């Protein structure tokens, strides 16, 4: 069984596309990739993308400048897509989703039971972009669409490193670069490159990190006042949790940054000893087996105490 995206949009004049709050590479790649694809296949329909303002590192993806981050009041859409999340994480897009005549939810989060009138959630697939690629007519793809999908694939698989990478992922990545994707530059500029401030704040997070549970776990936190000191925003903190995870002996890396008084955004990265999605789902978040997130309230110490109790329950004996 599969879904036919174009058939599902039959007769639709107004199509909207949204993704999750704090959009990442997979979210930006999948929304813009689908936007280009729908415009190409359905030239008479109006197609718009609504997302919180993404990081400027994605500016080279075609359509980036047309992303609407103002979330104006709109007439109800005939079809509204939620990509890389369920309705609950659409943020300001949720109102479009709720009002739309038809909703299509395409995702790969194990924590998403499917929130649309049509659902295609494939937790075994590493990125929403890879899920979308499977649903697209390959004759309609071009370099711009391939570039968008490739960005999502490399971001969610850590450039084909994480365990969500399969032989199929590699094959599809190969098919995408055959459209002429400038992959070396994309990987450097969107995934690895950090500016000076981002590098400094990462250094600080590593320096102040603390190991716990017999040195199998590590946590680091960046408070609002530290972000203010460096003139940094949450987008500047991407990659810190991955760096913590790369430390030898660590089964569970926790990175937290302050989002409000007594409120933290928490990111977890784990190895096979801990199911990150299960831990984060317990705290009202979600994600995947090896990468998940949630928002927690309380002091940093409250949060890490509560988290570590759940991690400990989960931790498989070495
Ligand atoms: P992050 O740590 O924010 O990079 O997120 C890791 C993975 O978990 C990504 O696939 C996110 O989309 C997902 N995720 C993060 N926060 C949440 C949340 N509150 N609810 C559901 N999924 C989340
Ligand atoms: Mn995402
Ligand atoms: Mn994703």
Short mmCIF file of C-alpha atoms and ligand atoms in Angstrom, two decimals:
data_model
loop_
_atom_site.label_atom_id
_atom_site.label_comp_id
_atom_site.label_asym_id
_atom_site.label_seq_id
_atom_site.Cartn_x
_atom_site.Cartn_y
_atom_site.Cartn_z
CA UNK A 1 0.00 0.00 0.00
CA UNK A 2 1.08 3.55 -0.64
CA UNK A 3 -0.48 6.95 -1.17
CA UNK A 4 -0.56 8.91 -4.41
CA UNK A 5 0.18 12.52 -3.47
CA UNK A 6 -1.02 13.96 -6.76
CA UNK A 7 -4.28 11.98 -6.77
CA UNK A 8 -4.91 13.07 -3.18
CA UNK A 9 -4.69 16.70 -4.38
CA UNK A 10 -7.08 16.20 -7.28
CA UNK A 11 -9.38 19.21 -7.70
CA UNK A 12 -7.57 21.22 -5.00
CA UNK A 13 -6.99 24.89 -5.83
CA UNK A 14 -5.36 25.96 -2.59
CA UNK A 15 -2.70 23.74 -1.08
CA UNK A 16 -0.70 24.54 2.05
CA UNK A 17 2.36 22.81 3.46
CA UNK A 18 3.61 23.07 7.04
CA UNK A 19 6.29 21.44 9.18
CA UNK A 20 7.30 21.39 12.81
CA UNK A 21 8.33 24.22 15.10
CA UNK A 22 12.09 24.91 15.15
CA UNK A 23 12.40 23.50 11.62
CA UNK A 24 15.47 21.33 10.97
CA UNK A 25 17.03 20.22 7.67
CA UNK A 26 14.53 17.43 7.16
CA UNK A 27 11.62 19.76 7.80
CA UNK A 28 12.89 22.49 5.45
CA UNK A 29 13.95 19.96 2.79
CA UNK A 30 10.67 18.08 2.83
CA UNK A 31 8.38 21.13 2.80
CA UNK A 32 10.32 22.86 -0.01
CA UNK A 33 10.83 19.60 -1.92
CA UNK A 34 7.10 18.91 -1.86
CA UNK A 35 6.34 22.56 -2.72
CA UNK A 36 8.46 22.37 -5.89
CA UNK A 37 7.02 18.98 -6.81
CA UNK A 38 3.39 20.06 -6.41
CA UNK A 39 3.97 23.27 -8.35
CA UNK A 40 5.44 21.23 -11.16
CA UNK A 41 2.77 18.52 -11.20
CA UNK A 42 -0.22 20.81 -10.48
CA UNK A 43 0.61 24.08 -12.27
CA UNK A 44 -2.91 25.47 -11.81
CA UNK A 45 -3.01 25.11 -8.02
CA UNK A 46 -1.62 27.67 -5.57
CA UNK A 47 0.90 26.05 -3.21
CA UNK A 48 2.36 27.79 -0.13
CA UNK A 49 4.83 26.75 2.57
CA UNK A 50 4.40 27.95 6.17
CA UNK A 51 7.27 27.45 8.60
CA UNK A 52 8.90 29.26 11.49
CA UNK A 53 11.86 31.11 10.03
CA UNK A 54 14.49 28.44 9.32
CA UNK A 55 18.23 28.88 9.70
CA UNK A 56 19.88 30.81 6.86
CA UNK A 57 22.12 27.79 6.15
CA UNK A 58 19.19 26.44 4.12
CA UNK A 59 18.89 29.57 1.98
CA UNK A 60 20.32 27.83 -1.09
CA UNK A 61 17.35 25.49 -1.31
CA UNK A 62 15.01 26.81 -3.99
CA UNK A 63 11.88 28.41 -2.54
CA UNK A 64 13.55 29.36 0.75
CA UNK A 65 12.64 33.04 0.25
CA UNK A 66 9.02 32.16 -0.38
CA UNK A 67 8.50 30.42 2.95
CA UNK A 68 5.79 32.29 4.81
CA UNK A 69 6.77 32.79 8.47
CA UNK A 70 4.13 35.41 9.28
CA UNK A 71 1.25 32.90 9.52
CA UNK A 72 -1.49 35.29 8.29
CA UNK A 73 -5.18 34.46 8.54
CA UNK A 74 -5.99 32.48 5.39
CA UNK A 75 -9.10 31.16 3.77
CA UNK A 76 -9.38 27.41 4.45
CA UNK A 77 -7.05 25.29 2.31
CA UNK A 78 -8.43 22.50 0.15
CA UNK A 79 -5.46 20.36 1.20
CA UNK A 80 -2.97 21.01 3.97
CA UNK A 81 0.12 18.84 4.43
CA UNK A 82 1.89 18.31 7.79
CA UNK A 83 5.42 17.05 7.13
CA UNK A 84 8.00 15.61 9.54
CA UNK A 85 5.56 15.90 12.50
CA UNK A 86 1.97 15.45 13.61
CA UNK A 87 -0.54 18.28 14.08
CA UNK A 88 0.61 18.82 17.68
CA UNK A 89 4.03 20.17 16.61
CA UNK A 90 2.83 22.40 13.77
CA UNK A 91 2.95 25.49 15.98
CA UNK A 92 1.33 28.44 14.21
CA UNK A 93 0.48 26.22 11.21
CA UNK A 94 -1.92 24.19 13.29
CA UNK A 95 -4.78 26.61 12.58
CA UNK A 96 -4.45 25.95 8.81
CA UNK A 97 -4.35 22.22 9.43
CA UNK A 98 -7.48 22.33 11.62
CA UNK A 99 -9.43 24.42 9.09
CA UNK A 100 -8.39 22.54 5.92
CA UNK A 101 -10.93 20.47 3.99
CA UNK A 102 -8.44 17.63 3.74
CA UNK A 103 -5.24 17.03 5.70
CA UNK A 104 -2.33 14.82 4.68
CA UNK A 105 0.21 13.84 7.32
CA UNK A 106 3.50 12.48 5.98
CA UNK A 107 6.07 11.68 8.65
CA UNK A 108 8.61 9.21 10.02
CA UNK A 109 8.28 9.73 13.79
CA UNK A 110 7.44 6.60 15.74
CA UNK A 111 5.57 8.82 18.23
CA UNK A 112 3.15 10.03 15.54
CA UNK A 113 0.01 7.88 15.24
CA UNK A 114 -1.14 9.90 12.21
CA UNK A 115 -3.12 13.11 12.66
CA UNK A 116 -4.48 13.77 9.14
CA UNK A 117 -7.45 12.56 7.13
CA UNK A 118 -4.78 10.78 5.07
CA UNK A 119 -1.71 9.47 6.90
CA UNK A 120 1.59 8.08 5.72
CA UNK A 121 3.90 7.61 8.71
CA UNK A 122 6.92 5.35 8.17
CA UNK A 123 9.00 5.13 11.38
CA UNK A 124 11.41 2.65 9.82
CA UNK A 125 12.55 5.30 7.32
CA UNK A 126 15.33 7.68 8.34
CA UNK A 127 13.93 10.99 7.11
CA UNK A 128 10.69 12.53 5.93
CA UNK A 129 12.55 13.46 2.75
CA UNK A 130 13.26 9.79 2.07
CA UNK A 131 9.57 8.98 2.68
CA UNK A 132 8.61 11.72 0.19
CA UNK A 133 11.13 10.55 -2.39
CA UNK A 134 9.43 7.14 -2.38
CA UNK A 135 6.10 8.85 -3.08
CA UNK A 136 7.34 11.02 -5.96
CA UNK A 137 7.26 10.26 -9.65
CA UNK A 138 10.96 10.11 -10.54
CA UNK A 139 10.28 11.58 -14.01
CA UNK A 140 9.15 14.79 -12.35
CA UNK A 141 12.27 15.27 -10.22
CA UNK A 142 14.98 17.78 -11.08
CA UNK A 143 18.11 19.14 -9.48
CA UNK A 144 16.28 21.62 -7.24
CA UNK A 145 13.85 19.06 -5.85
CA UNK A 146 16.68 16.53 -5.44
CA UNK A 147 18.74 19.14 -3.55
CA UNK A 148 15.92 19.79 -1.08
CA UNK A 149 15.35 16.08 -0.44
CA UNK A 150 19.08 15.41 -0.17
CA UNK A 151 19.46 18.07 2.53
CA UNK A 152 16.76 16.39 4.64
CA UNK A 153 18.30 12.99 4.15
CA UNK A 154 21.78 14.06 5.24
CA UNK A 155 20.51 16.00 8.24
CA UNK A 156 18.39 13.22 9.72
CA UNK A 157 20.96 10.48 9.01
CA UNK A 158 24.00 12.52 10.08
CA UNK A 159 25.38 12.30 6.52
CA UNK A 160 24.46 8.61 6.25
CA UNK A 161 26.09 7.74 9.57
CA UNK A 162 23.26 7.02 12.04
CA UNK A 163 21.61 3.62 12.37
CA UNK A 164 18.54 4.90 10.49
CA UNK A 165 20.65 4.71 7.31
CA UNK A 166 19.76 1.64 5.23
CA UNK A 167 21.03 0.27 1.91
CA UNK A 168 17.90 1.86 0.40
CA UNK A 169 18.80 5.24 1.91
CA UNK A 170 22.22 5.06 0.26
CA UNK A 171 20.71 4.01 -3.06
CA UNK A 172 18.22 6.87 -2.96
CA UNK A 173 20.99 9.30 -1.96
CA UNK A 174 22.91 8.08 -5.01
CA UNK A 175 19.89 8.56 -7.24
CA UNK A 176 19.45 12.08 -5.90
CA UNK A 177 23.05 13.16 -6.54
CA UNK A 178 22.65 11.87 -10.11
CA UNK A 179 20.34 14.88 -10.67
CA UNK A 180 23.38 17.09 -10.19
CA UNK A 181 23.13 17.92 -6.48
CA UNK A 182 26.20 19.86 -5.30
CA UNK A 183 26.55 17.46 -2.38
CA UNK A 184 30.04 18.34 -1.08
CA UNK A 185 29.11 21.97 -0.62
CA UNK A 186 25.69 21.16 0.83
CA UNK A 187 27.13 18.76 3.40
CA UNK A 188 29.80 21.24 4.45
CA UNK A 189 27.66 24.36 4.50
CA UNK A 190 24.48 22.93 6.01
CA UNK A 191 25.80 20.17 8.26
CA UNK A 192 29.37 20.62 9.45
CA UNK A 193 30.25 24.28 9.13
CA UNK A 194 29.87 26.42 12.27
CA UNK A 195 30.57 30.13 12.56
CA UNK A 196 32.88 31.43 15.26
CA UNK A 197 30.19 32.14 17.86
CA UNK A 198 28.58 28.74 17.30
CA UNK A 199 31.97 27.09 17.75
CA UNK A 200 32.66 29.05 20.92
CA UNK A 201 29.33 28.18 22.49
CA UNK A 202 29.82 24.53 21.54
CA UNK A 203 33.23 24.63 23.22
CA UNK A 204 31.63 26.06 26.31
CA UNK A 205 28.92 23.40 26.35
CA UNK A 206 31.54 20.64 26.06
CA UNK A 207 33.77 22.20 28.71
CA UNK A 208 30.91 22.46 31.20
CA UNK A 209 29.37 19.06 30.47
CA UNK A 210 28.92 16.58 33.32
CA UNK A 211 28.94 12.80 33.11
CA UNK A 212 26.62 10.71 35.29
CA UNK A 213 25.38 7.14 35.81
CA UNK A 214 28.88 5.62 35.90
CA UNK A 215 30.03 7.90 33.09
CA UNK A 216 27.61 6.31 30.60
CA UNK A 217 25.55 9.51 30.27
CA UNK A 218 26.48 13.13 29.77
CA UNK A 219 24.56 16.35 30.11
CA UNK A 220 25.23 19.95 29.26
CA UNK A 221 23.03 23.00 29.54
CA UNK A 222 23.10 26.47 28.02
CA UNK A 223 21.15 29.04 30.01
CA UNK A 224 19.49 32.08 28.43
CA UNK A 225 22.10 34.41 29.96
CA UNK A 226 24.88 32.48 28.19
CA UNK A 227 23.04 32.77 24.86
CA UNK A 228 22.67 36.51 25.53
CA UNK A 229 26.39 36.80 26.31
CA UNK A 230 27.33 35.26 22.95
CA UNK A 231 24.44 36.90 21.09
CA UNK A 232 23.33 33.40 20.15
CA UNK A 233 19.88 32.00 19.39
CA UNK A 234 18.71 28.37 19.66
CA UNK A 235 19.61 27.82 15.98
CA UNK A 236 23.25 28.39 16.97
CA UNK A 237 23.13 25.37 19.27
CA UNK A 238 22.56 22.76 16.56
CA UNK A 239 25.14 20.03 16.59
CA UNK A 240 26.10 20.32 20.27
CA UNK A 241 24.17 17.22 21.26
CA UNK A 242 25.83 15.26 18.45
CA UNK A 243 29.24 16.32 19.67
CA UNK A 244 28.33 15.10 23.18
CA UNK A 245 27.19 11.79 21.75
CA UNK A 246 30.52 11.34 19.95
CA UNK A 247 32.33 11.05 23.28
CA UNK A 248 33.71 7.57 23.89
CA UNK A 249 31.76 5.55 26.46
CA UNK A 250 28.58 7.65 26.26
CA UNK A 251 25.31 5.76 25.75
CA UNK A 252 23.06 8.74 26.31
CA UNK A 253 23.86 12.38 25.62
CA UNK A 254 21.52 15.08 26.92
CA UNK A 255 21.66 18.67 25.79
CA UNK A 256 19.32 21.29 27.21
CA UNK A 257 18.87 24.97 26.53
CA UNK A 258 16.68 27.40 28.34
CA UNK A 259 13.54 28.53 26.52
CA UNK A 260 11.86 30.42 29.37
CA UNK A 261 11.98 30.87 33.15
CA UNK A 262 12.15 27.27 34.47
CA UNK A 263 11.70 25.81 30.99
CA UNK A 264 14.18 23.85 28.85
CA UNK A 265 14.23 22.29 25.41
CA UNK A 266 15.81 18.88 25.83
CA UNK A 267 17.58 16.82 23.14
CA UNK A 268 18.60 13.21 23.61
CA UNK A 269 20.98 11.14 21.50
CA UNK A 270 21.53 7.53 22.47
CA UNK A 271 23.08 4.24 21.43
CA UNK A 272 21.34 0.86 21.47
CA UNK A 273 21.29 0.79 25.30
CA UNK A 274 18.65 3.54 25.59
CA UNK A 275 15.44 4.18 23.64
CA UNK A 276 15.41 7.96 23.32
CA UNK A 277 11.86 8.14 21.93
CA UNK A 278 10.49 6.28 24.94
CA UNK A 279 12.24 8.58 27.43
CA UNK A 280 11.09 11.75 25.64
CA UNK A 281 7.56 10.51 25.03
CA UNK A 282 7.28 10.01 28.80
CA UNK A 283 7.89 13.77 29.16
CA UNK A 284 5.39 14.73 26.46
CA UNK A 285 7.86 14.88 23.57
CA UNK A 286 8.84 12.26 21.06
CA UNK A 287 11.18 11.37 18.23
CA UNK A 288 13.09 8.28 17.22
CA UNK A 289 14.92 5.41 18.95
CA UNK A 290 18.31 7.14 18.85
CA UNK A 291 17.31 10.83 18.66
CA UNK A 292 14.42 12.45 20.44
CA UNK A 293 13.40 15.64 22.20
CA UNK A 294 10.96 17.18 24.65
CA UNK A 295 10.33 20.35 26.62
CA UNK A 296 10.66 20.18 30.41
CA UNK A 297 9.72 22.57 33.19
CA UNK A 298 11.53 23.21 36.47
CA UNK A 299 15.11 24.05 37.38
CA UNK A 300 17.92 22.42 35.45
CA UNK A 301 18.46 20.09 38.42
CA UNK A 302 14.79 19.06 38.55
CA UNK A 303 14.84 18.31 34.85
CA UNK A 304 18.01 16.24 34.86
CA UNK A 305 16.92 14.34 37.99
CA UNK A 306 13.62 13.40 36.38
CA UNK A 307 15.28 12.55 33.10
CA UNK A 308 18.01 10.43 34.63
CA UNK A 309 15.43 8.35 36.52
CA UNK A 310 13.77 7.51 33.19
CA UNK A 311 17.09 6.89 31.45
CA UNK A 312 18.14 4.56 34.26
CA UNK A 313 14.91 2.54 33.93
CA UNK A 314 15.67 2.14 30.25
CA UNK A 315 19.39 1.53 30.28
CA UNK A 316 20.19 -1.96 29.07
CA UNK A 317 22.97 -3.61 31.11
CA UNK A 318 26.30 -3.53 29.31
P1 LIG B 1 16.06 17.40 18.44
O1 LIG B 1 16.74 16.89 19.64
O2 LIG B 1 15.17 18.56 18.68
O3 LIG B 1 16.99 17.57 17.29
O4 LIG B 1 15.06 16.26 18.02
C1 LIG B 1 15.45 14.95 17.74
C2 LIG B 1 14.31 14.23 17.05
O5 LIG B 1 13.20 14.15 17.92
C3 LIG B 1 13.83 14.94 15.80
O6 LIG B 1 13.42 13.97 14.87
C4 LIG B 1 12.67 15.74 16.29
O7 LIG B 1 11.75 15.97 15.25
C5 LIG B 1 12.11 14.86 17.39
N1 LIG B 1 11.54 15.68 18.45
C6 LIG B 1 12.15 16.68 19.14
N2 LIG B 1 11.34 17.24 20.04
C7 LIG B 1 10.15 16.60 19.93
C8 LIG B 1 8.88 16.73 20.58
N3 LIG B 1 8.66 17.62 21.54
N4 LIG B 1 7.89 15.88 20.17
C9 LIG B 1 8.09 14.96 19.20
N5 LIG B 1 9.26 14.80 18.55
C10 LIG B 1 10.28 15.59 18.90
MN1 LIG B 2 12.61 17.20 11.94
MN1 LIG B 3 12.77 14.10 10.26
#
